[in-house]
C-alpha angles and dihedrals in degrees: 000000000000132000110281099032118137113236141176129210120250098205102035141031122268134034138181140171133329115249100165141011122204100189094175091061093034093240136137124197113219117198107206127210093274088057095254115142113230118197112212133161118265092242095055095058131074127200115239107216118238104262120220109238090216104053105012091232124124104267095235088062094052112109119233115249132183089261105050120197114268113250113247114220111242129181106259116243102247123194112242105257114219131185105256110215123185111237116220116252111248110215122214124216107262092015088124086074101074117221109186119184141178114218126197128197128189105230083214111030088186094056101042091153094062114020129089130250133238117217123204129182112223116205107194096178148073097258133093108236132206106207137189121184117194132186140178134065123318092263094040108043123164135186108230099174134015140158140078134314128194128234117287095005142129119217132185118242115178148323114254113209114213094247088054095058094096092060085061098059090091112043130175114197117194116192133179118189125208148151128223124237096343140082118265148163110271115241124214111254105254115224102171125177105210125198113209117198101216096198085070091070090065099053115083091214095063087071110076144165116273148178095256111047138039091225131062112272141176105234121197108197106214091200091059089045088056090049090057092055090057090061091058087068089060108105120242087243092061095050093050091051092051094048094052095043116085092217128033115266104270104166093087096061136044122279106267122239132197116275092006119158130216122181091337088310109123111221122205118183109211092182101128094233089059090055104041133036088217138016098189117143090014124125124219091258088051094056095044089051088056091051096047089049088057092046089053094046092054095046090050093048093054103030095113093044097098113205096018110140116212124190111202109197111211104157125234096264112133093322100245094123090043092050093047092052095049088051089056095048090050092050125019092025102029093131087072123075120239139183146149110299123234114308094207089053102039113008113224092318107090141058124209120214123202108204106226129193116247106255093179091078090061094045123214151187143192094282106048147044 
């Protein structure tokens, strides 16, 4: 297909002339007789051959003769030339800490067992990204999507048919972050292996409300996936030692103090002996309430500092404090992202929270920012 070709729609009435083609996204823009531009998938339009006025037969099927038909001068179809102006990139607070996600949507949420799935890339950062998405087994890899995405944008990558899902169990996501025409802090190149549980695609609760789209989606946080890979480097002896110990190994690092900082990460020690001089006369419920009061105070203090990372050190113990913190993060503070803190630094006894801006106040859909 070329600009200027006349086409008709396969799945709808009407048609028109091609004004633009976006091969990367698989879209063609059709201008109808009223001058309106209608986007459509390439596979959903068909070209109508130019017809000879003399024979009423498509010209490419007219046999050549000794007296070829004199060409009739026709005005050439010229694509409208518009002045291209580079819009300045609007940077958001906290956007220099990149958050990159994959988002999956069922094409028919009522028929998860048979429908296909749309995959989007979410760039929640102030950086442009070169991306390459690879799937398949190690001896049969295939790039399913590649290109460049602008800052703070969502971009459609590919539609995954049901019978192709098994190829998506082993993904490799490669990302290079940069800024155009300005000085910036260099970000490490991301080359993240992602293990997708295909069974989740068939479960309705896998698709949840989120801060990026109006529709329920299954999100895969690539930063979290990269953190999982770092744990692979931990030796079996370290894991065994951490499991057998009641409290995480602490002698290898300085004693944590409330509101301590390390490389820009806020560390808050919620051990009761760090919060109170004495617990005499206090019940377990009283001590838990004191610890949660401190947790809420810190979250409120930093709720507007987008991108701030906070490590709450709660210890392993019986897990009561940890469960209560996770409960609050999933309900009262669900706009923020949380994960287990670095095993090397804190063992199994800490949770890291990343303060996130509330995108629901801005709104969004699959086609916009």
